[in-house]
Amino acid sequence: MSKNTWRKRALATGAGVAVTALALAGCTTAPAEETPAESGGTVTIATTNAFTSFNGDTPDANLDTNGMVGYLTGVSGGLGLGGFLRLDKDFSILSNDDFGTIETVSEDPLTVKYTLNEGLTWSDGEPITADDMLVNWAQSSGWFDDAVIDGSTGDVTNGGTQYFTLAGSTAGIDTTSFPEIGDDNMSMTITYATPFVDYKLFNPIGKPAHVLAEKAGVSLEEFVELVNTLPEGNPEAPVAPNATLKAAADFWNTGYDVTTMPSDESLLVASGPFIVTDFQAESSITLEKNPEYKGSMSPAYDQLIIRFIGDANAQVTALQNGEVNAIQPQPSADTLTALEANNATVHAGNQVAYDHLDLTFGGVFAEANVREAFLKTIPRQQILDSIITPVNPDAEVLNSQIFLPTDADYTDAVAASGYDAFTEPDIEGAKALLAGATPTVRILYNTNNPNRVDSFRAIQQSAQQAGFVIEDAGSPDWSSLLGSGSYDASIFGWVSPGAGNAALPQIFKTNGGGNYNLYTNADVDTLVDESQVTVDNDALQQLKIEIDAKTAQDFYGLPLFQTPGIFADNGTVTGIDYFGGQTGIVWNAQEWTLAG
């Protein structure tokens, strides 16, 4: 997918647009003395979550580890080492000039030209051309979609078709006219009908067009001809789905999901400096140098192994024993103590991420008074004090779904939303709203995450005092259950790429790719649409404050806390540096070297 999207995590996930990562008090040890770098060899790291898909840009596969692998092998959520753009440590945009160039041809109307460098190839040797950009634009823009979807149920109501199912949203990209392809098939020019706030983050490279064509049963030439000639979708006059495009979209939506190392090597085709060479479900994924990569970001080492170790103590032990060179564990006071006791180099800071409780609209929470009553029972200060304060004594309960405490507009957002009124439980107030009712609430969360288990138990104990009957709907497969209708409330988190505003339609707009709780509000939809075409920053911030306030007034749910982050290494690898965005520890993996 080409737009930067927020990702969900089992670890701690979140969002916050353009924030500064802060060092956590007392969490950084002195770096080990550098030794001469050694070329070649294997770097092994540990992360919390398992890998599940080679396409992390669908709603079900929108997980952090999937995004990490996508980032290293090509593009994930619009950013990566194998496309036009990536982010620096401070979340500023870096151009991948060895891939191509982006030129703003005109600001009125907004017109942007993408030009590929000559000689680029996918890892299977096929050329990277404007065909790939055109197909990715079609997927990202929803150009051919003609479905009308009921925001309260997710069902198509007009017999139309939604082809590509995005974790994010088509908002902004869907204001473009059909692109103009250069005569040499190496450039694509997009003209926007209205300004697009995140146009600088749009990256028209994703999955290879020739692979999607193959899965649709046609040649690349036939597939591109179809994209060029198929009429734009019209929801007011839906037609039967095009079988070829539907086959390609179906494969993009689910065909990249895996439980074993695929025998179909087309799933592995990459544009970045790394390519996957092995995958052991629930254990590890191995990446090596892409021999077809022609850029400047090829690593000095030969192989990167990412192990999936959910338990933070087990990660620390693996680091201590030299089984891994670096880790990204779930932060806790015990984890920090253990790392410091073992003289590990700790890299710490806040993530552009937050944990939150969402309520599913409909069912037990169809009525606003029941939603409000439930939110009145949530012990947010207790949750913060038990999970986050031991790691960061300066942490505070989060009172915004959009802004983080380091954002300039956070105070204004809190004043508008009123989330701070839900810091401590108001059991009597909840009882009064329930008026003797005893609603049953099923809560989904990750049972393999100690922090989420603690949050669930705290909520369960508090809510029961007001008369709620709390059912444990927790599961290690929590992510695949989001949006399934099998629960009434969910505890998870969002992690932002660190730049852009794509999360607003993704999460809060009717039918957004991350709108798992079927939230719908016509006024919010209007504000979200405005946010995607508002380029004046002051006006944009005000729109975001209004969205925050209106969702709060609907008792959407509650933000819990901003998530801290920890990386650590044992001195055997150099170049590890803290980054609070969704690519986590691997954000600069191409720069690492093994110590001599």
Short mmCIF file of N, CA, C and O in Angstrom, two decimals, residues 45 54 65 73 108 170 190 208 220-221 241 244 248 262 277 291 296 302 326 330 374 378 387 394 462 475 576:
data_model
loop_
_atom_site.label_atom_id
_atom_site.label_comp_id
_atom_site.label_asym_id
_atom_site.label_seq_id
_atom_site.Cartn_x
_atom_site.Cartn_y
_atom_site.Cartn_z
N ILE A 45 18.20 -10.56 15.86
CA ILE A 45 17.49 -9.71 16.82
C ILE A 45 16.23 -10.43 17.27
O ILE A 45 15.81 -11.42 16.68
N PHE A 54 3.19 -11.42 4.19
CA PHE A 54 4.09 -10.63 3.37
C PHE A 54 3.40 -9.37 2.85
O PHE A 54 4.00 -8.59 2.11
N THR A 65 5.38 -6.50 13.18
CA THR A 65 6.45 -7.33 12.63
C THR A 65 6.27 -7.51 11.12
O THR A 65 7.25 -7.50 10.36
N THR A 73 12.18 -5.17 2.99
CA THR A 73 12.19 -5.80 1.67
C THR A 73 11.66 -4.90 0.57
O THR A 73 11.88 -5.19 -0.61
N ASP A 108 -1.13 24.33 -8.23
CA ASP A 108 -2.52 24.66 -8.53
C ASP A 108 -2.80 24.40 -10.01
O ASP A 108 -2.47 25.24 -10.84
N THR A 170 -8.53 5.28 1.32
CA THR A 170 -8.25 5.89 0.02
C THR A 170 -8.32 7.41 0.08
O THR A 170 -8.02 8.08 -0.91
N ILE A 190 0.57 12.50 -11.35
CA ILE A 190 -0.74 12.50 -10.71
C ILE A 190 -1.20 13.94 -10.52
O ILE A 190 -0.44 14.77 -10.02
N PRO A 208 4.54 -6.05 -6.69
CA PRO A 208 4.86 -6.02 -8.12
C PRO A 208 3.65 -6.33 -8.99
O PRO A 208 2.91 -7.29 -8.75
N LEU A 220 1.30 -9.47 -17.88
CA LEU A 220 1.43 -8.11 -17.35
C LEU A 220 0.85 -7.11 -18.34
O LEU A 220 0.15 -6.17 -17.94
N GLU A 221 1.10 -7.30 -19.63
CA GLU A 221 0.59 -6.38 -20.63
C GLU A 221 -0.94 -6.36 -20.63
O GLU A 221 -1.56 -5.29 -20.71
N PRO A 241 -18.57 -7.36 -10.95
CA PRO A 241 -17.13 -7.20 -10.78
C PRO A 241 -16.35 -7.74 -11.96
O PRO A 241 -16.75 -8.73 -12.59
N THR A 244 -10.95 -10.46 -13.67
CA THR A 244 -9.49 -10.39 -13.62
C THR A 244 -9.02 -9.49 -12.49
O THR A 244 -8.14 -9.86 -11.70
N ALA A 248 -6.96 -10.51 -8.95
CA ALA A 248 -5.73 -9.84 -8.49
C ALA A 248 -5.92 -9.25 -7.10
O ALA A 248 -5.05 -9.37 -6.23
N PRO A 262 6.57 -20.08 2.22
CA PRO A 262 5.83 -20.40 1.00
C PRO A 262 6.70 -21.09 -0.05
O PRO A 262 7.87 -20.74 -0.24
N THR A 277 14.46 -15.34 3.01
CA THR A 277 14.95 -16.63 2.53
C THR A 277 14.49 -17.79 3.39
O THR A 277 14.65 -18.95 2.99
N PRO A 291 20.17 -9.76 -4.19
CA PRO A 291 21.23 -9.63 -5.19
C PRO A 291 20.86 -8.70 -6.34
O PRO A 291 21.74 -8.21 -7.06
N SER A 296 21.98 2.14 -2.51
CA SER A 296 23.13 2.35 -1.62
C SER A 296 22.88 1.83 -0.22
O SER A 296 23.71 2.04 0.67
N ASP A 302 25.59 -10.19 5.96
CA ASP A 302 24.96 -11.02 4.93
C ASP A 302 23.54 -11.43 5.26
O ASP A 302 22.73 -11.66 4.35
N ALA A 326 20.64 -8.10 19.48
CA ALA A 326 19.85 -6.96 19.96
C ALA A 326 18.41 -7.40 20.13
O ALA A 326 17.96 -8.39 19.53
N GLN A 330 9.13 -5.89 25.46
CA GLN A 330 8.11 -5.05 26.07
C GLN A 330 8.73 -4.36 27.27
O GLN A 330 9.33 -5.00 28.12
N PHE A 374 -19.92 2.45 31.20
CA PHE A 374 -18.75 1.57 31.19
C PHE A 374 -17.46 2.37 31.29
O PHE A 374 -16.55 2.01 32.05
N ILE A 378 -13.58 2.65 34.20
CA ILE A 378 -12.22 2.27 33.80
C ILE A 378 -11.18 2.93 34.71
O ILE A 378 -11.10 4.17 34.78
N ILE A 387 1.57 -0.29 35.18
CA ILE A 387 2.26 -0.75 33.97
C ILE A 387 3.35 0.22 33.52
O ILE A 387 4.47 -0.22 33.18
N ASP A 394 7.50 9.89 34.97
CA ASP A 394 6.87 11.13 34.53
C ASP A 394 5.65 10.90 33.65
O ASP A 394 5.02 11.86 33.20
N SER A 462 -13.08 -3.46 38.32
CA SER A 462 -13.74 -2.18 38.54
C SER A 462 -15.15 -2.18 37.96
O SER A 462 -16.11 -1.75 38.63
N SER A 475 -7.60 -13.53 23.67
CA SER A 475 -7.10 -14.59 22.78
C SER A 475 -5.70 -14.25 22.30
O SER A 475 -5.39 -13.07 22.09
N ILE A 576 22.81 0.38 16.32
CA ILE A 576 21.47 0.38 16.90
C ILE A 576 21.19 1.77 17.46
O ILE A 576 21.99 2.32 18.21
#
